[in-house]
Amino acid sequence: MSRTQFLDQLLLVSAVLHDDQERELGKLGLTPRTTHVLWLVHHGGPQRQRDLADAMQVTPRHVTTLVDGLIADGLVERTPHPDDRRAVLVTLTPRGAQLMSTMADDNVRLAASLTEGWTDAEVDDLRGRIETVTARLHALIEEAAG
Amino acid sequence: MSRTQFLDQLLLVSAVLHDDQERELGKLGLTPRTTHVLWLVHHGGPQRQRDLADAMQVTPRHVTTLVDGLIADGLVERTPHPDDRRAVLVTLTPRGAQLMSTMADDNVRLAASLTEGWTDAEVDDLRGRIETVTARLHALIEEAAG
DNA sequence: TATTGTTATACTCTATAACTATA
DNA sequence: TATAGTTATAGAGTATAACAATA
């Protein structure tokens, strides 16, 4: 029973977190997908749309749409690929880079609020437990798929 | 830093859990929304579409669509409201009830797998921590909204 | 007059298929 | 011949507005 209550609680916090993130992104005119593009380019550097499509498990056609939207918002730009004239590199504009940096700061503040009053050891133990759950879930998914 | 890593891990498990649930529901021909309807009717008993719309934060018009789909799948039915001839009551069919019961069993098994090797006390402590995080997140959202 | 649910319509997100330019 | 990205089109999911029946 208690195991199921744990899962229910995990599902609940996931839903609340998910909705909250989506709401916050919405205020900035971003969707989860466009944010994913920004995140990938922010962390992986300038990339081809093809790479983004593969990383996001989305069609190349849809990446075109997402990048179009981000360009209209002035957050990314298309630059020519140095070695392949078929391809473009999606790069962050200064405004896009600044937005990512603001979002990172917001997350630091949120993380601090959520763990307030806990010791570093407690936070780290909790993180480790959740990491284990994530790994087990991944393993179950792999097993079911393969 | 470690606080942020905790939040990152929580966001990751949320995303993986979310995707997994959506994939599993998809196999049954259900979407998150139609599942939400089933869940509400399963836990709250027969309800008017208006009540479902309020609970789900969705337009009444959309509930019509969702219920139409569930009826086509034989999982719910519309019955006349005893006191209000404008309204209908959405009720689970035996097949719908059986599906909810199967889903509950699946979740019990999943919860057991994810917490395997942990003592009841450990699981309960973890649940409590996550519950606290959920409550704090709710408080922050309320604060931001109000 | 207000409310329940539905018909009509439109907008967003995402996919498939066909095409152009390049490799 | 294969690949990167785009034009054209279509399908889900969800919303708003107008309307019918009932309260």
Coordinates of C-alpha atoms (C1' of nucleotides) in Angstrom, one line a residue:
Chain A
M1 CA 0.0 0.0 0.0
S2 CA 2.6 2.4 1.1
R3 CA 4.5 1.8 -2.1
T4 CA 1.5 2.8 -4.2
Q5 CA 1.1 5.9 -2.1
F6 CA 4.7 6.7 -2.9
L7 CA 4.0 6.4 -6.6
D8 CA 0.9 8.4 -6.4
Q9 CA 2.8 11.2 -4.7
L10 CA 5.5 11.0 -7.3
L11 CA 2.9 11.2 -10.0
L12 CA 1.3 14.2 -8.3
V13 CA 4.4 16.2 -7.9
S14 CA 5.3 15.4 -11.5
A15 CA 1.9 16.8 -12.7
V16 CA 2.2 19.9 -10.6
L17 CA 5.8 20.5 -11.6
H18 CA 4.9 19.9 -15.3
D19 CA 2.0 22.3 -15.1
D20 CA 4.0 25.0 -13.3
Q21 CA 6.8 24.8 -15.8
E22 CA 4.4 25.1 -18.7
R23 CA 2.7 28.0 -17.1
E24 CA 5.9 29.9 -16.5
L25 CA 7.1 29.2 -20.0
G26 CA 3.8 30.3 -21.4
K27 CA 4.3 33.7 -19.8
L28 CA 7.5 34.0 -21.9
G29 CA 5.7 33.0 -25.0
L30 CA 7.5 29.6 -25.0
T31 CA 6.1 26.1 -25.4
P32 CA 7.8 23.0 -24.0
R33 CA 9.1 22.2 -27.5
T34 CA 10.5 25.6 -28.2
T35 CA 12.1 25.5 -24.8
H36 CA 13.6 22.2 -25.6
V37 CA 15.2 23.6 -28.7
L38 CA 16.7 26.5 -26.7
W39 CA 18.0 24.1 -24.1
L40 CA 19.7 21.9 -26.6
V41 CA 21.3 24.8 -28.4
H42 CA 22.3 26.4 -25.1
H43 CA 23.9 23.2 -23.8
G44 CA 25.2 21.6 -27.1
G45 CA 26.1 24.7 -29.0
P46 CA 25.0 25.6 -32.6
Q47 CA 23.4 22.6 -34.2
R48 CA 21.8 21.5 -37.4
Q49 CA 18.0 21.2 -37.4
R50 CA 18.5 17.5 -38.2
D51 CA 20.4 17.0 -35.0
L52 CA 17.7 18.8 -33.0
A53 CA 15.0 16.6 -34.6
D54 CA 16.9 13.5 -33.6
A55 CA 17.5 14.7 -30.1
M56 CA 13.9 15.7 -29.6
Q57 CA 12.4 12.7 -31.3
V58 CA 10.4 15.0 -33.6
T59 CA 10.2 15.3 -37.4
P60 CA 12.6 17.6 -39.2
R61 CA 9.6 19.4 -40.6
H62 CA 8.4 20.3 -37.1
V63 CA 11.8 21.6 -36.2
T64 CA 11.5 24.1 -39.0
T65 CA 8.3 25.3 -37.5
L66 CA 9.8 25.6 -34.0
V67 CA 12.9 27.4 -35.2
D68 CA 10.7 29.8 -37.3
G69 CA 8.8 30.7 -34.1
L70 CA 12.0 31.2 -32.1
I71 CA 13.4 33.4 -34.9
A72 CA 10.3 35.5 -34.9
D73 CA 10.8 36.0 -31.1
G74 CA 14.4 36.9 -31.8
L75 CA 15.8 34.1 -29.6
V76 CA 17.7 32.1 -32.2
E77 CA 19.0 32.6 -35.8
R78 CA 19.9 30.4 -38.7
T79 CA 23.5 30.7 -39.8
P80 CA 25.1 28.8 -42.8
H81 CA 26.8 25.5 -42.0
P82 CA 30.5 26.0 -42.7
D83 CA 31.0 22.6 -44.3
D84 CA 27.6 21.6 -45.7
R85 CA 25.7 24.1 -47.8
R86 CA 22.5 22.1 -47.5
A87 CA 22.4 22.6 -43.7
V88 CA 22.0 25.5 -41.4
L89 CA 23.2 26.0 -37.8
V90 CA 20.7 27.1 -35.2
T91 CA 22.4 29.5 -32.8
L92 CA 21.2 31.5 -29.9
T93 CA 21.0 35.2 -30.2
P94 CA 22.3 37.3 -27.3
R95 CA 18.6 37.7 -26.3
G96 CA 18.2 33.9 -26.4
A97 CA 21.3 33.4 -24.3
Q98 CA 20.1 35.9 -21.8
L99 CA 16.7 34.2 -21.5
M100 CA 18.4 30.8 -20.8
S101 CA 20.5 32.4 -18.2
T102 CA 17.4 34.0 -16.5
M103 CA 15.7 30.6 -16.6
A104 CA 18.7 28.9 -14.9
D105 CA 18.6 31.6 -12.2
D106 CA 14.9 31.0 -11.6
N107 CA 15.5 27.3 -11.3
V108 CA 18.2 27.9 -8.7
R109 CA 15.8 30.0 -6.7
L110 CA 13.0 27.4 -7.0
A111 CA 15.3 24.6 -6.0
A112 CA 16.3 26.6 -2.9
S113 CA 12.7 27.2 -1.9
L114 CA 11.7 23.6 -2.3
T115 CA 14.5 22.3 -0.2
E116 CA 14.6 25.0 2.4
G117 CA 15.5 23.8 5.9
W118 CA 17.0 20.6 4.7
T119 CA 20.7 19.8 5.1
D120 CA 22.9 19.3 2.1
A121 CA 23.1 15.6 3.0
E122 CA 19.4 15.2 3.1
V123 CA 19.0 16.9 -0.2
D124 CA 21.7 14.8 -1.7
D125 CA 20.2 11.6 -0.3
L126 CA 16.8 12.5 -1.8
R127 CA 18.4 13.3 -5.1
G128 CA 20.1 9.9 -5.1
R129 CA 16.9 8.1 -4.3
I130 CA 15.0 9.8 -7.1
E131 CA 17.9 9.1 -9.4
T132 CA 17.6 5.4 -8.6
V133 CA 13.9 5.5 -9.3
T134 CA 14.6 7.2 -12.6
A135 CA 17.1 4.5 -13.5
R136 CA 14.7 1.7 -12.6
L137 CA 12.0 3.3 -14.6
H138 CA 14.3 3.5 -17.6
A139 CA 15.2 -0.1 -17.2
L140 CA 11.6 -1.2 -17.1
I141 CA 10.9 0.9 -20.2
E142 CA 13.9 -0.6 -22.1
E143 CA 12.8 -4.1 -21.0
A144 CA 9.2 -3.5 -22.2
A145 CA 10.4 -2.1 -25.5
G146 CA 13.1 -4.6 -26.3
Chain B
M1 CA 24.5 23.6 -6.6
S2 CA 23.3 20.4 -5.1
R3 CA 19.9 21.9 -4.7
T4 CA 19.7 22.6 -8.4
Q5 CA 20.8 19.1 -9.1
F6 CA 18.0 17.8 -7.0
L7 CA 15.5 19.9 -9.0
D8 CA 17.0 18.7 -12.3
Q9 CA 16.6 15.1 -11.1
L10 CA 13.0 15.7 -10.1
L11 CA 12.3 17.3 -13.5
L12 CA 13.9 14.4 -15.2
V13 CA 12.0 11.7 -13.4
S14 CA 8.8 13.7 -14.0
A15 CA 9.4 13.8 -17.7
V16 CA 10.2 10.1 -17.9
L17 CA 7.2 9.2 -15.8
H18 CA 5.0 11.4 -17.8
D19 CA 6.2 9.9 -21.1
D20 CA 5.9 6.4 -19.8
Q21 CA 2.3 6.9 -18.6
E22 CA 1.4 8.5 -21.9
R23 CA 2.9 5.6 -23.8
E24 CA 1.1 3.0 -21.7
L25 CA -2.2 4.8 -22.0
G26 CA -1.7 5.1 -25.7
K27 CA -1.6 1.3 -26.0
L28 CA -5.1 1.3 -24.5
G29 CA -6.3 3.9 -26.9
L30 CA -6.5 6.5 -24.1
T31 CA -5.2 10.0 -23.9
P32 CA -4.2 11.8 -20.7
R33 CA -7.5 13.7 -20.8
T34 CA -9.8 10.7 -21.4
T35 CA -8.0 8.9 -18.6
H36 CA -8.6 11.9 -16.4
V37 CA -12.3 11.6 -17.1
L38 CA -12.3 7.9 -16.3
W39 CA -10.3 8.6 -13.1
L40 CA -12.8 11.3 -11.9
V41 CA -15.8 9.2 -12.6
H42 CA -14.1 6.1 -11.0
H43 CA -13.3 8.0 -7.8
G44 CA -16.1 10.5 -7.7
G45 CA -19.0 8.4 -9.0
P46 CA -21.4 9.4 -11.8
Q47 CA -21.0 13.1 -12.6
R48 CA -22.4 15.8 -14.9
Q49 CA -20.2 16.9 -17.8
R50 CA -20.2 20.4 -16.2
D51 CA -18.6 19.0 -13.1
L52 CA -16.0 17.2 -15.1
A53 CA -15.2 20.4 -17.1
D54 CA -14.7 22.3 -13.8
A55 CA -12.5 19.6 -12.2
M56 CA -10.3 19.3 -15.3
Q57 CA -10.1 23.0 -16.1
V58 CA -11.4 22.4 -19.6
T59 CA -14.3 23.7 -21.6
P60 CA -17.7 21.9 -21.3
R61 CA -17.5 21.7 -25.1
H62 CA -14.3 19.7 -24.9
V63 CA -15.8 17.3 -22.3
T64 CA -18.5 16.5 -24.9
T65 CA -15.7 15.4 -27.3
L66 CA -13.9 13.4 -24.6
V67 CA -17.0 11.6 -23.5
D68 CA -18.0 10.9 -27.1
G69 CA -14.7 9.2 -27.5
L70 CA -15.1 7.1 -24.3
I71 CA -18.6 6.1 -25.3
A72 CA -17.3 5.0 -28.7
D73 CA -14.8 2.8 -26.8
G74 CA -17.5 1.4 -24.6
L75 CA -15.9 2.7 -21.4
V76 CA -18.6 5.2 -20.2
E77 CA -22.2 6.0 -20.9
R78 CA -24.5 9.0 -20.6
T79 CA -27.5 8.4 -18.3
P80 CA -30.3 10.9 -17.6
H81 CA -29.8 13.1 -14.5
P82 CA -32.5 12.2 -12.1
D83 CA -33.2 15.8 -11.0
D84 CA -32.2 18.0 -13.9
R85 CA -33.4 17.2 -17.4
R86 CA -30.8 19.5 -19.0
A87 CA -27.9 17.4 -17.6
V88 CA -26.6 13.9 -18.1
L89 CA -24.6 11.7 -15.8
V90 CA -21.4 10.2 -17.1
T91 CA -21.1 6.7 -15.6
L92 CA -18.5 3.9 -16.1
T93 CA -19.6 0.8 -18.0
P94 CA -18.5 -2.5 -16.5
R95 CA -15.7 -2.5 -19.1
G96 CA -14.7 1.0 -18.0
A97 CA -14.6 -0.1 -14.3
Q98 CA -12.6 -3.2 -15.2
L99 CA -10.1 -1.0 -17.1
M100 CA -9.6 1.2 -14.1
S101 CA -9.1 -1.8 -11.9
T102 CA -6.5 -3.1 -14.3
M103 CA -4.7 0.2 -14.3
A104 CA -4.6 0.3 -10.5
D105 CA -3.1 -3.2 -10.4
D106 CA -0.4 -2.1 -12.9
N107 CA 0.5 0.8 -10.8
V108 CA 0.8 -1.4 -7.7
R109 CA 3.3 -3.5 -9.6
L110 CA 5.2 -0.5 -11.0
A111 CA 5.4 1.0 -7.5
A112 CA 6.8 -2.3 -6.1
S113 CA 9.4 -2.4 -8.9
L114 CA 10.5 1.2 -8.3
T115 CA 11.0 0.8 -4.6
E116 CA 12.4 -2.8 -4.6
G117 CA 14.9 -3.4 -1.8
W118 CA 13.9 -0.4 0.2
T119 CA 12.4 -0.8 3.7
D120 CA 8.9 0.5 4.3
A121 CA 10.3 3.2 6.5
E122 CA 12.6 4.4 3.7
V123 CA 9.8 4.4 1.2
D124 CA 7.6 6.3 3.6
D125 CA 10.3 8.9 4.4
L126 CA 10.8 9.5 0.7
R127 CA 7.1 9.8 0.1
G128 CA 6.9 12.4 2.9
R129 CA 9.8 14.4 1.5
I130 CA 8.1 14.5 -1.9
E131 CA 4.9 15.4 -0.3
T132 CA 6.6 18.4 1.3
V133 CA 8.1 19.5 -2.0
T134 CA 4.6 19.3 -3.6
A135 CA 3.1 21.4 -0.8
R136 CA 5.9 24.0 -1.1
L137 CA 5.4 24.1 -4.9
H138 CA 1.7 24.6 -4.4
A139 CA 2.3 27.4 -2.0
L140 CA 4.7 29.1 -4.4
I141 CA 2.1 28.9 -7.2
E142 CA -0.6 30.2 -5.0
E143 CA 1.6 33.1 -3.9
A144 CA 2.5 33.9 -7.5
A145 CA -1.1 33.8 -8.6
G146 CA -2.6 35.7 -5.7
Chain C
dT1 C1' -32.6 35.3 -16.8
dA2 C1' -29.1 31.6 -16.0
dT3 C1' -27.3 27.0 -16.9
dT4 C1' -26.4 22.2 -19.5
dG5 C1' -24.9 20.5 -23.3
dT6 C1' -24.3 20.7 -28.4
dT7 C1' -23.5 22.5 -33.4
dA8 C1' -20.3 25.3 -36.0
dT9 C1' -15.9 27.1 -36.5
dA10 C1' -11.1 28.1 -35.8
dC11 C1' -6.4 27.9 -33.9
dT12 C1' -2.3 25.2 -32.2
dC13 C1' 0.7 21.3 -32.3
dT14 C1' 2.5 17.6 -34.8
dA15 C1' 2.9 14.2 -38.7
dT16 C1' 3.4 12.3 -43.7
dA17 C1' 4.5 13.0 -48.4
dA18 C1' 6.5 15.4 -52.2
dC19 C1' 10.0 18.6 -53.7
dT20 C1' 14.6 21.5 -54.1
dA21 C1' 19.3 22.0 -53.4
dT22 C1' 23.3 19.9 -52.2
dA23 C1' 26.4 15.9 -51.1
Chain D
dT1 C1' 21.7 7.8 -54.8
dA2 C1' 21.2 9.8 -50.1
dT3 C1' 20.6 13.8 -47.0
dA4 C1' 19.0 18.8 -45.2
dG5 C1' 15.5 21.6 -45.1
dT6 C1' 11.0 23.4 -47.0
dT7 C1' 6.2 23.7 -49.3
dA8 C1' 1.7 21.5 -49.1
dT9 C1' -1.5 19.0 -46.6
dA10 C1' -3.9 16.6 -42.9
dG11 C1' -4.9 15.0 -38.3
dA12 C1' -5.3 15.3 -33.5
dG13 C1' -6.5 18.4 -29.4
dT14 C1' -8.6 22.4 -27.5
dA15 C1' -11.0 27.0 -27.5
dT16 C1' -14.8 30.6 -28.4
dA17 C1' -19.3 31.8 -29.9
dA18 C1' -24.1 31.0 -30.9
dC19 C1' -28.0 28.1 -29.9
dA20 C1' -31.6 24.7 -27.9
dA21 C1' -33.8 22.8 -24.0
dT22 C1' -34.5 23.2 -19.3
dA23 C1' -34.2 25.5 -14.7

